[in-house]
Short mmCIF file of C-alpha atoms and ligand atoms in Angstrom, two decimals:
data_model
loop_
_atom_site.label_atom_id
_atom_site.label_comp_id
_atom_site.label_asym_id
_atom_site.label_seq_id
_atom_site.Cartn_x
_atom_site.Cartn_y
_atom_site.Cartn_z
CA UNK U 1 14.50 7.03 1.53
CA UNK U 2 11.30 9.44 1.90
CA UNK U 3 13.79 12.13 2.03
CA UNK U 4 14.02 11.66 -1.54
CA UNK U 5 10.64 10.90 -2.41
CA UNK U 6 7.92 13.97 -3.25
CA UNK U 7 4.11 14.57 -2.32
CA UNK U 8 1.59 17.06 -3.40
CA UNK U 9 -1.76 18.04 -4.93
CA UNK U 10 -2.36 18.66 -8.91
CA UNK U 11 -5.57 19.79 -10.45
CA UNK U 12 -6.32 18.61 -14.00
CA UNK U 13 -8.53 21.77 -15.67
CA UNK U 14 -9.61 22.43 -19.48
CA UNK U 15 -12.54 22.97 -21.52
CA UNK U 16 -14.97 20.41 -21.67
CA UNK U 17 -14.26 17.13 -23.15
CA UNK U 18 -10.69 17.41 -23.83
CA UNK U 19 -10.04 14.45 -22.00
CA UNK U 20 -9.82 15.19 -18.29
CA UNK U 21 -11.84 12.37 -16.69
CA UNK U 22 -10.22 9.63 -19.11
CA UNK U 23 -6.26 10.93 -18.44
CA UNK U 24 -6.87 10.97 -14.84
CA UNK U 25 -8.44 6.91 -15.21
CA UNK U 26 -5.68 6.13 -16.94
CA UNK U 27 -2.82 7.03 -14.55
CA UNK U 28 -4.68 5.65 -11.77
CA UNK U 29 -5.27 2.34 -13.53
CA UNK U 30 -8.82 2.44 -12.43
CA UNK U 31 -12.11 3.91 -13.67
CA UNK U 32 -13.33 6.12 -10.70
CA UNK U 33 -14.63 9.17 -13.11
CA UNK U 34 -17.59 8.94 -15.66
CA UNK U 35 -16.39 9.72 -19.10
CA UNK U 36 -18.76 10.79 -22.34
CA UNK U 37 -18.47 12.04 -26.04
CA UNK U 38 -20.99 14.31 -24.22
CA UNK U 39 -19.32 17.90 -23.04
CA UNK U 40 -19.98 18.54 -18.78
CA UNK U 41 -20.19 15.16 -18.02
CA UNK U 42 -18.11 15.66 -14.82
CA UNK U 43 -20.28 18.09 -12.35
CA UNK U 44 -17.84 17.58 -9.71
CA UNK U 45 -14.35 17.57 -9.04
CA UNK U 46 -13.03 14.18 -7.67
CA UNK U 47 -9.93 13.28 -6.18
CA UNK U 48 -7.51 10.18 -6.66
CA UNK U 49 -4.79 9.14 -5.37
CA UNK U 50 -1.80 8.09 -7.75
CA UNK U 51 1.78 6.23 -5.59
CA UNK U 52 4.70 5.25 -6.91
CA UNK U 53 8.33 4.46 -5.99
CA UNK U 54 9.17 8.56 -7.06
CA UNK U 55 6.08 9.59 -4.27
CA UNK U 56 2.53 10.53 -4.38
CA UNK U 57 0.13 12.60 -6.79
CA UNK U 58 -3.23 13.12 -5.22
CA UNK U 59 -4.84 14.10 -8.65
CA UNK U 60 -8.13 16.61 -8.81
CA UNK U 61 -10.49 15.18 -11.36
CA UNK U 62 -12.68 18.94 -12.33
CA UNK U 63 -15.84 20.20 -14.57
CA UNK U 64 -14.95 21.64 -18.09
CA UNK U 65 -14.64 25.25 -17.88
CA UNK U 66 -17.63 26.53 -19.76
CA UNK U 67 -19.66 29.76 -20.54
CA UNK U 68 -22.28 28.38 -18.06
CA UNK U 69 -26.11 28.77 -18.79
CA UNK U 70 -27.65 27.48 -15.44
CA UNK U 71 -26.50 27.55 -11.83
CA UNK U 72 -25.29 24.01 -11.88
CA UNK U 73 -22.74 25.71 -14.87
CA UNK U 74 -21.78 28.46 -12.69
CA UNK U 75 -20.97 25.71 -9.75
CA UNK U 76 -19.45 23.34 -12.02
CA UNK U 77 -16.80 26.25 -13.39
CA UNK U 78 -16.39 27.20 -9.22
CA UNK U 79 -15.27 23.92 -8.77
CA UNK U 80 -12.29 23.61 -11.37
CA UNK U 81 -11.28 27.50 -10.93
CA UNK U 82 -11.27 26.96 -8.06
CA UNK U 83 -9.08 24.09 -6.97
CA UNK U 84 -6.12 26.29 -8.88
CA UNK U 85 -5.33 28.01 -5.30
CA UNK U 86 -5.21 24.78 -3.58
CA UNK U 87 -2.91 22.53 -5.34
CA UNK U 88 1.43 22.15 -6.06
CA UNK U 89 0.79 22.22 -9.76
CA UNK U 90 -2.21 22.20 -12.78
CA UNK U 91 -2.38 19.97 -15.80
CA UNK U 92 -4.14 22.18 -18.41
CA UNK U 93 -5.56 19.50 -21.11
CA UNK U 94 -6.47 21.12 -24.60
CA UNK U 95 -7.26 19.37 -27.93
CA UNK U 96 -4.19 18.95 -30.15
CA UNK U 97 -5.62 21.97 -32.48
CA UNK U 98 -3.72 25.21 -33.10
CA UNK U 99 -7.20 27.18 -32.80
CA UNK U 100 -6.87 29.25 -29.18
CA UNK U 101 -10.24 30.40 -28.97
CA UNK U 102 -11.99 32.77 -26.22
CA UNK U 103 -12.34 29.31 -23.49
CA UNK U 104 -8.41 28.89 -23.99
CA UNK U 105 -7.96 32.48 -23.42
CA UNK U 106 -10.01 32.37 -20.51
CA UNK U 107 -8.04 29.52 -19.01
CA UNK U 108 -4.87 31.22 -19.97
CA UNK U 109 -5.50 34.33 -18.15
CA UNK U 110 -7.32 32.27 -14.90
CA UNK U 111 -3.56 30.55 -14.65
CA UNK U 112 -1.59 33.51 -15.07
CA UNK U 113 -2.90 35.22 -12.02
CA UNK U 114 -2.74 32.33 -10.38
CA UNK U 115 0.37 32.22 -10.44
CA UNK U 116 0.86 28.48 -10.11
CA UNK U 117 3.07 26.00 -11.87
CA UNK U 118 1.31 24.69 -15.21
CA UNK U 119 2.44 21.41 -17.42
CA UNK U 120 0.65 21.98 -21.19
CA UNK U 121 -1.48 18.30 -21.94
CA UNK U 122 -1.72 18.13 -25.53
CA UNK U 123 -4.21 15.19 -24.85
CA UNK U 124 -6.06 13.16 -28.05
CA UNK U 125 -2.79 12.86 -30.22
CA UNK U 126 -3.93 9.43 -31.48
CA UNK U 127 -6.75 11.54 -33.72
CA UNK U 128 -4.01 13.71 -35.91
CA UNK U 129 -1.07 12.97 -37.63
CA UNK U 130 2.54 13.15 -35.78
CA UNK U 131 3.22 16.47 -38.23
CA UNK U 132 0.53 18.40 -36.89
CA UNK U 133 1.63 17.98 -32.98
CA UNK U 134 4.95 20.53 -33.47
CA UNK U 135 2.41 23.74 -34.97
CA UNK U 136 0.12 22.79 -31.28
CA UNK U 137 2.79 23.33 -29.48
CA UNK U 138 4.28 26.14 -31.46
CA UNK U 139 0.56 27.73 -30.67
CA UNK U 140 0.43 27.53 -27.40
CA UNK U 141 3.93 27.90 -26.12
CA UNK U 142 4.09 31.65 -25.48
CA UNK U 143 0.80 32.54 -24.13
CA UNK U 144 2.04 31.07 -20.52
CA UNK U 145 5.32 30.06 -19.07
CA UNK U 146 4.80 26.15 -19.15
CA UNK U 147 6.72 24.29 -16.66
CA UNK U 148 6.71 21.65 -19.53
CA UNK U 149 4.15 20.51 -22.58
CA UNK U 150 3.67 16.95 -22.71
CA UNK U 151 2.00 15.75 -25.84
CA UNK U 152 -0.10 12.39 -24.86
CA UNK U 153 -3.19 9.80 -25.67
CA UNK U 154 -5.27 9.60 -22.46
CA UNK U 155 -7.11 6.55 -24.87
CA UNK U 156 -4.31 4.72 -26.04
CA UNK U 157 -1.72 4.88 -23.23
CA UNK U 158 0.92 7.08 -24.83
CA UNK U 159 3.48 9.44 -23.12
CA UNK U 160 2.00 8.54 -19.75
CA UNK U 161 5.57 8.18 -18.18
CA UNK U 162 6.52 11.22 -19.65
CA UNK U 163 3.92 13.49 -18.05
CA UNK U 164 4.22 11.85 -15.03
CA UNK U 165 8.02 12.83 -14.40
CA UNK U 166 6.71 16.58 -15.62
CA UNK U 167 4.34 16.35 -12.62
CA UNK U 168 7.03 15.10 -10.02
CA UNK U 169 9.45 17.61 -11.07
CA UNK U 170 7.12 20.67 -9.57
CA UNK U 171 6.09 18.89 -6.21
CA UNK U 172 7.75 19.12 -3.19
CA UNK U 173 9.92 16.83 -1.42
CA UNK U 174 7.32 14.94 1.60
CA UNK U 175 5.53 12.04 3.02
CA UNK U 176 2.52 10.87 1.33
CA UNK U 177 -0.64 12.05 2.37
CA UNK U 178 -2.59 8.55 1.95
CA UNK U 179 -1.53 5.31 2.49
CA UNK U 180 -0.21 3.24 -0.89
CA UNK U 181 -3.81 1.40 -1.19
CA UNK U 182 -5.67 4.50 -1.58
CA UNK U 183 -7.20 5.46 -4.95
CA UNK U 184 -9.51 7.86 -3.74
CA UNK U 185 -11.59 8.99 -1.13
CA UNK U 186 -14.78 9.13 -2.98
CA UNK U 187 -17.83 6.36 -1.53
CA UNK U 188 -18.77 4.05 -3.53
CA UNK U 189 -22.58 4.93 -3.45
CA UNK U 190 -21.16 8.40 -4.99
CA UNK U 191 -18.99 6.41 -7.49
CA UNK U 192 -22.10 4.48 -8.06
CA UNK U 193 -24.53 6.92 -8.70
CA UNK U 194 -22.10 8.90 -11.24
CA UNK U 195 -21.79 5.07 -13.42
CA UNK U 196 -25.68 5.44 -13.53
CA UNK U 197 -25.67 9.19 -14.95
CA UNK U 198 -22.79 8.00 -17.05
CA UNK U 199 -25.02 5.93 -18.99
CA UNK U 200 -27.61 8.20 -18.86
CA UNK U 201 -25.27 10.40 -21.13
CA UNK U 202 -23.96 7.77 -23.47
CA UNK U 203 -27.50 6.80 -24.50
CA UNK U 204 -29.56 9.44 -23.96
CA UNK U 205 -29.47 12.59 -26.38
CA UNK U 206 -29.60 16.04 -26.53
CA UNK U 207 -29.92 18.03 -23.80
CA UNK U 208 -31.98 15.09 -21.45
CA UNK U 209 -28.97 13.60 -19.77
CA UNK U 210 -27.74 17.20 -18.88
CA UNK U 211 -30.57 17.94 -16.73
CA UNK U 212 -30.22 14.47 -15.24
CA UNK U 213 -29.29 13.66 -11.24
CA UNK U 214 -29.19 10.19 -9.74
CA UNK U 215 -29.56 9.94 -6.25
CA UNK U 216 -28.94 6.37 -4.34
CA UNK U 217 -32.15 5.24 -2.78
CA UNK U 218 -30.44 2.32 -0.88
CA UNK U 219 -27.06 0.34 -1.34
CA UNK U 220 -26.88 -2.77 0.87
CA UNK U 221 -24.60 -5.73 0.59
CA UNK U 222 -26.15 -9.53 1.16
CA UNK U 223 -23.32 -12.03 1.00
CA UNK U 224 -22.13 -11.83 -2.77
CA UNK U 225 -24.35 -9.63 -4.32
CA UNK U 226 -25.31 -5.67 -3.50
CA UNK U 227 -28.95 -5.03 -3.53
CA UNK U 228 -28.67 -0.97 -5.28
CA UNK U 229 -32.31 1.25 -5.56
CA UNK U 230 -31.90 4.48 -7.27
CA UNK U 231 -34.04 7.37 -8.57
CA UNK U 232 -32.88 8.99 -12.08
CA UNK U 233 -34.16 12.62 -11.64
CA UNK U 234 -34.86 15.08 -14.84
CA UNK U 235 -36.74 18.48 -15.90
CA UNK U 236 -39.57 17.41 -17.40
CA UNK U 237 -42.92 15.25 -18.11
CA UNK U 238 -41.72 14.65 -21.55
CA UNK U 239 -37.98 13.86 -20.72
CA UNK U 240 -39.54 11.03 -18.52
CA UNK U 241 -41.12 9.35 -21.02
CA UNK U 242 -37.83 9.41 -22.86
CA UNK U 243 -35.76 8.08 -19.98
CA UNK U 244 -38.54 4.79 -19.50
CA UNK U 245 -38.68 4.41 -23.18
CA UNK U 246 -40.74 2.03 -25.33
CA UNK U 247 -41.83 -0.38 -23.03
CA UNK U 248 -39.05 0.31 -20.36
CA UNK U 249 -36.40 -0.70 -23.16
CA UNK U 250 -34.33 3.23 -22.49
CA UNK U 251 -34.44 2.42 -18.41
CA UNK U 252 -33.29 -1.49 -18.92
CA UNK U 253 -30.81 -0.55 -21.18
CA UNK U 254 -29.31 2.49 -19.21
CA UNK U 255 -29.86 -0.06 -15.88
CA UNK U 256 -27.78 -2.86 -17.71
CA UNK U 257 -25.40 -0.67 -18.51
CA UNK U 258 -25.04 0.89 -15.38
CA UNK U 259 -25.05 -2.57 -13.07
CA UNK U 260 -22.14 -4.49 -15.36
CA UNK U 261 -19.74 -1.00 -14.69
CA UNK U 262 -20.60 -1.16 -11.13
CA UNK U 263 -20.12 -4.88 -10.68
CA UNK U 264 -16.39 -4.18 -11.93
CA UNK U 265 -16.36 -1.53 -9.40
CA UNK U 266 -17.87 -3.31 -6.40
CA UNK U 267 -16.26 -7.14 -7.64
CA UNK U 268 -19.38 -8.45 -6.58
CA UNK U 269 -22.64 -9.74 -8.71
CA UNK U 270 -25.56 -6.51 -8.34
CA UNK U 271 -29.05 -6.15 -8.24
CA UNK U 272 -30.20 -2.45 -9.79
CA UNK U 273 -33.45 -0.93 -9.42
CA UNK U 274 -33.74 2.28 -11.30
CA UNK U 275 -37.02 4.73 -10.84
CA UNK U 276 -37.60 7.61 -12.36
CA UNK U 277 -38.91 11.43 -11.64
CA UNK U 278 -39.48 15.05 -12.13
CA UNK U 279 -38.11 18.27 -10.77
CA UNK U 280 -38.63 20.74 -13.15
CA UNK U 281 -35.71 23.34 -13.44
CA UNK U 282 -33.55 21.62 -11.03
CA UNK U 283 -30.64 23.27 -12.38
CA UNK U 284 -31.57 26.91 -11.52
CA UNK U 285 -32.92 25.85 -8.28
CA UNK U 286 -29.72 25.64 -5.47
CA UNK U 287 -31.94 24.09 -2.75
CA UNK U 288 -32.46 21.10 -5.35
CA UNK U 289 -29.34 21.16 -6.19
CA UNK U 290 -27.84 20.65 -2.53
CA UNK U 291 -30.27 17.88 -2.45
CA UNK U 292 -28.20 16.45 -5.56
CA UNK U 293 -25.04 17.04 -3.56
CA UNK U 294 -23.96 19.89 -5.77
CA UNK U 295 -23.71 22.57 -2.83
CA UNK U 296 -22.25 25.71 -3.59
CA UNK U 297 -20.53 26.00 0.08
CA UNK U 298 -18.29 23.55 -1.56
CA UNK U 299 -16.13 25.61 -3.48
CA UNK U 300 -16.09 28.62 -1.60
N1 GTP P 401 -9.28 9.62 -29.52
C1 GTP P 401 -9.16 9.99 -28.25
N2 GTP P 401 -10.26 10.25 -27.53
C2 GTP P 401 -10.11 10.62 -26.25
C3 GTP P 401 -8.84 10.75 -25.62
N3 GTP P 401 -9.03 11.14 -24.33
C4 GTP P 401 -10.37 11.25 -24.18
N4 GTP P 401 -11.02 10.93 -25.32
C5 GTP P 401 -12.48 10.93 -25.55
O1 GTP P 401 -12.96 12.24 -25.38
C6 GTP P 401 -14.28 12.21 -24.82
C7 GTP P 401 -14.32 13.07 -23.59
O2 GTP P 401 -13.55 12.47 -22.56
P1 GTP P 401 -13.74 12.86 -21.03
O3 GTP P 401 -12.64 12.21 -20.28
O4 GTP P 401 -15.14 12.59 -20.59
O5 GTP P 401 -13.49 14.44 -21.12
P2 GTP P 401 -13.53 15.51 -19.95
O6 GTP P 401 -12.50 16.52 -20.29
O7 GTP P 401 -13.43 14.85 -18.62
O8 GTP P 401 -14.98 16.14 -20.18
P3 GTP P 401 -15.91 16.97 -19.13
O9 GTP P 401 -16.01 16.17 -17.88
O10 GTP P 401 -17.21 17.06 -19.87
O11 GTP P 401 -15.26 18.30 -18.97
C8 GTP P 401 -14.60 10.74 -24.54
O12 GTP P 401 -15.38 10.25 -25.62
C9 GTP P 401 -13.22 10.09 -24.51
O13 GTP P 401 -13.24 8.72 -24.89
C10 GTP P 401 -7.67 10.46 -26.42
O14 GTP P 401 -6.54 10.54 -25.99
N5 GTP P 401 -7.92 10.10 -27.72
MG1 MG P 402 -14.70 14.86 -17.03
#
């Protein structure tokens, strides 16, 4: 009966690279969201839609919070802060370590005034041993009133289940807000675009792939196969050269990459041409950055 089933919005926040991108895959069943060993690989937040038999979670996917250096930082921490007034409840992911340093605090006190439900992730349990999981959550257990702290590996599947009854605990009884099919309402040209930065960061170093934007010159589909043109964008001459590589080997290699994650997306055969250019200081520039599709009016 829908009376009995529940509905609502939860926004998955944390420093960078504690695992946000890859938990929120994971329950979905899908990869929608680039993930990196890189930190502020996700610029955006993204949305996803997870349905079951107990209801619907319609998940917000956001940007580590970070001391940020450039104005693409200062939009990227708007955009997780914030989605905490908008949602039922907030996943707050941290590393399974019992250091609480001055981005934890941060986070803690954000939440507090909030006011808003909060479920502890102690994500990345696979990398310690089972001992060292108790002192975590002896750590962190009185610096907010957790709804619940869920210990789980967003890499290796574990204590999914668990989290997700936490989550449909604190939403309200409702009808779903997307049909069953839904995953999420992101385009694929968007989706697209982020698998091409994605392996811009997993083979670039350094700072390069930070000051990296992809835009999608053309997507067309011809029977089986999508015909994709894109332009990698970065800061400077000498970044260029990096990007192209030795002969074009860098651009082939991150254009390989990039077309065999998007033919899994798409479940058709693609064609990818990848260009690249300049726009020196993009990142401190908000005109450019609209242009990116990172506009500030979004998180107003
Ligand atoms: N061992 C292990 N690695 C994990 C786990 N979850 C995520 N990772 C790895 O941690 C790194 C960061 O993962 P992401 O999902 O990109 O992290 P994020 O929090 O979304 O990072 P930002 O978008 O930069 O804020 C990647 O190399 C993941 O493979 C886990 O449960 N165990
Ligand atoms: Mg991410």
């Amino acid at each position: 009966m829908s009376q009995e089933k529940r509905a609502g919005f939860v926004t998955i926040l944390g420093r960078p690279n504690v695992g946000k991108s890859t938990l929120m895959n994971h329950i979905i069943g899908m990869k929608l969201a680039i993930t990196s060993r890189k930190p502020q690989t996700t610029r955006k937040r993204m949305q996803t839609v997870y349905t079951s038999d107990a209801g619907q979670i319609v998940f917000l996917d956001t940007p580590g919070i970070h001391k940020a250096a450039n104005a693409l930082g200062e939009y990227m921490d708007r955009a997780a802060v914030k989605t905490i007034e908008e949602v039922d409840a907030v996943l707050w992911l941290v590393e399974p370590s019992t250091y609480i340093g001055a981005g934890e605090k941060y986070i803690a006190e954000t939440l507090e005034k909030a006011n808003v439900p909060v479920i502890l992730v102690v994500n990345k349990i696979d990398t310690v041993k089972k001992a060292e999981i108790p002192p975590v959550i002896e750590a962190y257990k009185n610096i907010l009133p957790f709804k619940a702290i869920v210990p789980v590996s967003a890499k290796h599947s574990t204590g999914k289940q668990e989290l997700l009854d936490a989550i449909f605990s604190l939403l309200p009884y409702g009808e779903p807000f997307y049909d069953e099919d839904t995953v999420t309402d992101e385009s694929q040209r968007n989706i697209v675009s982020e698998l091409i930065r994605e392996q811009a960061l997993r083979n670039l170093s350094e700072e390069i792939p930070h000051g990296i934007a992809v835009e999608i010159e053309s997507m067309k589909n011809r029977g089986d196969i999508w015909n994709i043109e894109a332009t990698i964008y970065c800061e400077r001459n000498s970044h260029k050269g990096i990007i192209i590589g030795k002969g074009g080997s860098m651009l082939k290699k991150i254009g390989t990459g990039a077309r065999l994650e998007a033919e899994k997306l798409l479940e058709e055969h693609v064609n990818l041409k990848l260009w690249v250019k300049v726009r020196k200081d993009w990142r401190n520039d908000e005109k450019q950055m609209r242009m990116f599709g990172y506009n500030k009016k979004d998180n107003q």
